[in-house]
Amino acid sequence: MWKSLKLTSWIAVAAIAWTIGYIYNARYGGELSWLRMMYEDKIALAEKVEAPRRLLITGGSGAHYRINSELMEQKLGILVLNLPEDREIPKLDFRNEQ
């Protein structure tokens, strides 16, 4: 009986510690919070784009270093927004051009 009680209390303490660590790291300034905030900023930026035709590019470093969104925008004639997951979003001015 004492063995199961000790195991249960250990599991409860571990669960509480894990929960506190998750809340701190993912929500309030830990190692993962910058990634969550960057993702939320990019989603908000993508939702602001109201052009009738647009191309949103998401990806990792390949999208960042290998895709030239300015050239694509010139060639296609539509708004192209590159949102790679490995850097901060630029401060852009979207014009609702049709």
Coordinates of N, CA and C in Angstrom, one line a residue:
M1 N 0.8 -1.2 0.0 CA 0.0 0.0 0.0 C 0.9 1.3 0.0
W2 N 1.9 1.3 0.8 CA 2.8 2.5 0.9 C 3.5 2.7 -0.4
K3 N 3.8 1.6 -1.1 CA 4.5 1.7 -2.4 C 3.6 2.4 -3.4
S4 N 2.3 2.0 -3.5 CA 1.4 2.6 -4.5 C 1.2 4.0 -4.1
L5 N 1.1 4.4 -2.8 CA 0.9 5.7 -2.4 C 2.1 6.6 -2.8
K6 N 3.3 6.1 -2.6 CA 4.5 6.8 -3.0 C 4.6 7.0 -4.5
L7 N 4.2 6.0 -5.3 CA 4.2 6.1 -6.7 C 3.2 7.1 -7.2
T8 N 2.0 7.1 -6.6 CA 1.0 8.0 -7.0 C 1.4 9.5 -6.7
S9 N 2.0 9.7 -5.5 CA 2.4 11.1 -5.1 C 3.5 11.5 -6.1
W10 N 4.4 10.6 -6.4 CA 5.5 10.9 -7.3 C 5.0 11.3 -8.7
I11 N 4.0 10.6 -9.2 CA 3.4 10.9 -10.5 C 2.6 12.3 -10.4
A12 N 2.0 12.5 -9.3 CA 1.3 13.8 -9.2 C 2.3 15.0 -9.2
V13 N 3.4 14.8 -8.4 CA 4.4 15.9 -8.4 C 5.0 16.1 -9.8
A14 N 5.3 15.0 -10.5 CA 5.9 15.1 -11.8 C 4.9 15.8 -12.8
A15 N 3.6 15.5 -12.7 CA 2.6 16.1 -13.6 C 2.5 17.6 -13.3
I16 N 2.5 18.0 -12.0 CA 2.5 19.4 -11.7 C 3.7 20.1 -12.2
A17 N 4.9 19.5 -12.0 CA 6.1 20.1 -12.5 C 6.1 20.3 -14.0
W18 N 5.6 19.3 -14.7 CA 5.6 19.3 -16.1 C 4.6 20.4 -16.6
T19 N 3.5 20.5 -15.9 CA 2.5 21.5 -16.3 C 3.0 22.9 -16.1
I20 N 3.7 23.2 -15.0 CA 4.3 24.5 -14.7 C 5.4 24.8 -15.8
G21 N 6.2 23.8 -16.1 CA 7.2 24.0 -17.1 C 6.6 24.3 -18.5
Y22 N 5.6 23.6 -18.8 CA 4.9 23.9 -20.1 C 4.3 25.3 -20.2
I23 N 3.6 25.6 -19.1 CA 3.0 27.0 -19.1 C 4.1 28.1 -19.2
Y24 N 5.2 27.9 -18.5 CA 6.2 28.9 -18.6 C 6.9 28.9 -19.9
N25 N 7.3 27.8 -20.4 CA 8.0 27.7 -21.7 C 7.2 28.1 -22.9
A26 N 6.0 27.6 -23.0 CA 5.2 27.8 -24.2 C 4.3 29.0 -24.2
R27 N 4.1 29.6 -23.0 CA 3.1 30.7 -22.9 C 3.8 32.0 -22.4
Y28 N 4.7 31.9 -21.5 CA 5.1 33.1 -20.8 C 6.6 33.4 -20.8
G29 N 7.2 33.4 -22.0 CA 8.6 33.8 -22.1 C 9.7 32.8 -22.1
G30 N 9.3 31.5 -22.2 CA 10.4 30.5 -22.2 C 11.0 30.3 -23.6
E31 N 11.6 29.2 -23.8 CA 12.3 29.0 -25.0 C 11.3 28.8 -26.2
L32 N 10.1 28.4 -26.0 CA 9.2 28.1 -27.1 C 8.2 29.3 -27.4
S33 N 8.2 30.3 -26.5 CA 7.2 31.3 -26.6 C 7.5 32.2 -27.8
W34 N 8.7 32.4 -28.2 CA 9.0 33.2 -29.4 C 8.5 32.5 -30.6
L35 N 8.5 31.2 -30.7 CA 8.1 30.5 -31.9 C 6.5 30.6 -31.9
R36 N 5.9 30.5 -30.8 CA 4.4 30.6 -30.8 C 4.0 32.0 -31.2
M37 N 4.7 33.0 -30.7 CA 4.3 34.4 -31.0 C 4.6 34.7 -32.5
M38 N 5.7 34.2 -33.0 CA 6.0 34.4 -34.4 C 4.9 33.7 -35.3
Y39 N 4.5 32.5 -35.0 CA 3.5 31.8 -35.7 C 2.2 32.6 -35.7
E40 N 1.8 33.1 -34.5 CA 0.5 33.8 -34.4 C 0.6 35.2 -35.2
D41 N 1.7 35.8 -35.2 CA 1.9 37.0 -36.0 C 1.8 36.8 -37.4
K42 N 2.3 35.7 -37.9 CA 2.3 35.3 -39.3 C 0.8 35.0 -39.7
I43 N 0.1 34.3 -38.9 CA -1.3 34.0 -39.2 C -2.1 35.3 -39.2
A44 N -1.9 36.2 -38.3 CA -2.6 37.5 -38.3 C -2.3 38.3 -39.6
L45 N -1.0 38.2 -40.0 CA -0.6 38.9 -41.2 C -1.3 38.3 -42.4
A46 N -1.3 37.0 -42.5 CA -1.9 36.4 -43.6 C -3.4 36.6 -43.7
E47 N -4.1 36.8 -42.5 CA -5.5 37.1 -42.5 C -5.8 38.5 -43.0
K48 N -4.8 39.4 -42.9 CA -5.1 40.8 -43.3 C -5.0 40.9 -44.8
V49 N -4.4 40.0 -45.5 CA -4.3 40.1 -46.9 C -5.7 39.9 -47.6
E50 N -6.2 41.0 -48.2 CA -7.5 40.9 -48.8 C -7.5 41.0 -50.3
A51 N -6.3 40.8 -50.9 CA -6.2 40.8 -52.4 C -7.1 39.6 -53.0
P52 N -7.7 39.9 -54.1 CA -8.6 38.8 -54.7 C -7.8 37.6 -55.1
R53 N -6.6 37.8 -55.5 CA -5.7 36.6 -55.9 C -4.4 36.9 -55.2
R54 N -3.9 35.8 -54.5 CA -2.7 36.0 -53.7 C -2.1 34.6 -53.6
L55 N -0.8 34.6 -53.3 CA 0.0 33.4 -53.1 C 0.7 33.5 -51.7
L56 N 0.3 32.6 -50.8 CA 1.0 32.6 -49.5 C 1.9 31.4 -49.5
I57 N 3.2 31.6 -49.2 CA 4.2 30.6 -49.1 C 4.6 30.4 -47.7
T58 N 4.5 29.1 -47.2 CA 5.0 28.8 -45.9 C 6.0 27.7 -46.0
G59 N 6.9 27.6 -45.1 CA 8.0 26.6 -45.2 C 9.0 26.9 -44.2
G60 N 10.1 26.3 -44.3 CA 11.2 26.5 -43.4 C 12.3 27.3 -44.0
S61 N 13.6 27.0 -43.8 CA 14.6 27.8 -44.3 C 14.7 27.7 -45.9
G62 N 14.2 26.7 -46.5 CA 14.1 26.6 -47.9 C 13.2 27.7 -48.5
A63 N 12.1 28.0 -47.9 CA 11.2 29.1 -48.3 C 11.9 30.4 -48.1
H64 N 12.7 30.5 -47.1 CA 13.4 31.8 -46.7 C 14.5 32.1 -47.7
Y65 N 15.3 31.1 -48.0 CA 16.5 31.4 -48.7 C 16.4 31.1 -50.2
R66 N 15.4 30.3 -50.6 CA 15.4 29.9 -52.0 C 14.2 30.4 -52.8
I67 N 13.3 31.0 -52.2 CA 12.1 31.6 -52.9 C 12.2 33.1 -53.0
N68 N 12.2 33.6 -54.2 CA 12.2 35.1 -54.3 C 10.8 35.5 -54.6
S69 N 10.1 36.0 -53.5 CA 8.7 36.4 -53.6 C 8.5 37.7 -54.4
E70 N 9.5 38.5 -54.4 CA 9.4 39.8 -55.2 C 9.4 39.5 -56.7
L71 N 10.3 38.6 -57.1 CA 10.3 38.2 -58.5 C 9.0 37.4 -58.9
M72 N 8.6 36.6 -58.0 CA 7.3 35.8 -58.3 C 6.1 36.8 -58.5
E73 N 6.1 37.8 -57.6 CA 5.1 38.8 -57.6 C 5.1 39.6 -59.0
Q74 N 6.3 39.9 -59.4 CA 6.4 40.6 -60.7 C 6.0 39.8 -61.9
K75 N 6.4 38.5 -61.9 CA 6.1 37.6 -63.0 C 4.6 37.2 -63.0
L76 N 4.1 36.9 -61.8 CA 2.7 36.5 -61.8 C 1.6 37.6 -61.8
G77 N 2.0 38.8 -61.3 CA 1.1 39.9 -61.3 C 0.1 39.8 -60.1
I78 N 0.4 39.0 -59.1 CA -0.4 38.9 -57.9 C 0.4 39.1 -56.7
L79 N -0.2 39.3 -55.6 CA 0.5 39.5 -54.3 C 1.1 38.1 -53.9
V80 N 2.4 38.1 -53.5 CA 3.0 36.9 -53.1 C 3.6 37.3 -51.7
L81 N 3.2 36.5 -50.7 CA 3.7 36.7 -49.3 C 4.4 35.4 -48.9
N82 N 5.7 35.6 -48.6 CA 6.5 34.5 -48.1 C 6.6 34.5 -46.6
L83 N 6.1 33.5 -46.0 CA 6.1 33.4 -44.5 C 6.9 32.2 -44.0
P84 N 8.2 32.2 -44.1 CA 9.0 31.1 -43.6 C 9.0 31.0 -42.1
E85 N 9.1 29.8 -41.6 CA 9.0 29.6 -40.2 C 10.3 29.8 -39.4
D86 N 11.3 30.2 -40.1 CA 12.6 30.4 -39.4 C 13.1 31.8 -39.2
R87 N 12.2 32.8 -39.4 CA 12.6 34.2 -39.2 C 11.4 35.0 -38.8
E88 N 11.7 36.2 -38.3 CA 10.6 37.2 -38.0 C 10.0 37.7 -39.3
I89 N 8.8 38.1 -39.2 CA 8.1 38.6 -40.3 C 8.5 40.1 -40.6
P90 N 8.6 40.4 -41.8 CA 8.9 41.8 -42.1 C 7.7 42.7 -41.9
K91 N 8.0 44.0 -41.7 CA 6.9 45.0 -41.6 C 6.5 45.4 -43.0
L92 N 5.3 44.9 -43.4 CA 4.9 45.1 -44.8 C 3.7 46.0 -44.9
D93 N 3.6 46.7 -46.0 CA 2.4 47.6 -46.2 C 1.6 46.9 -47.4
F94 N 0.5 46.4 -47.0 CA -0.3 45.7 -48.1 C -1.3 46.7 -48.7
R95 N -1.2 46.8 -50.0 CA -2.2 47.6 -50.7 C -3.2 46.7 -51.4
N96 N -4.4 47.0 -51.3 CA -5.5 46.2 -51.8 C -5.6 46.5 -53.3
E97 N -4.6 46.0 -54.1 CA -4.6 46.3 -55.5 C -5.4 45.2 -56.3
Q98 N -6.1 45.6 -57.3 CA -6.9 44.6 -58.0 C -6.5 44.7 -59.5

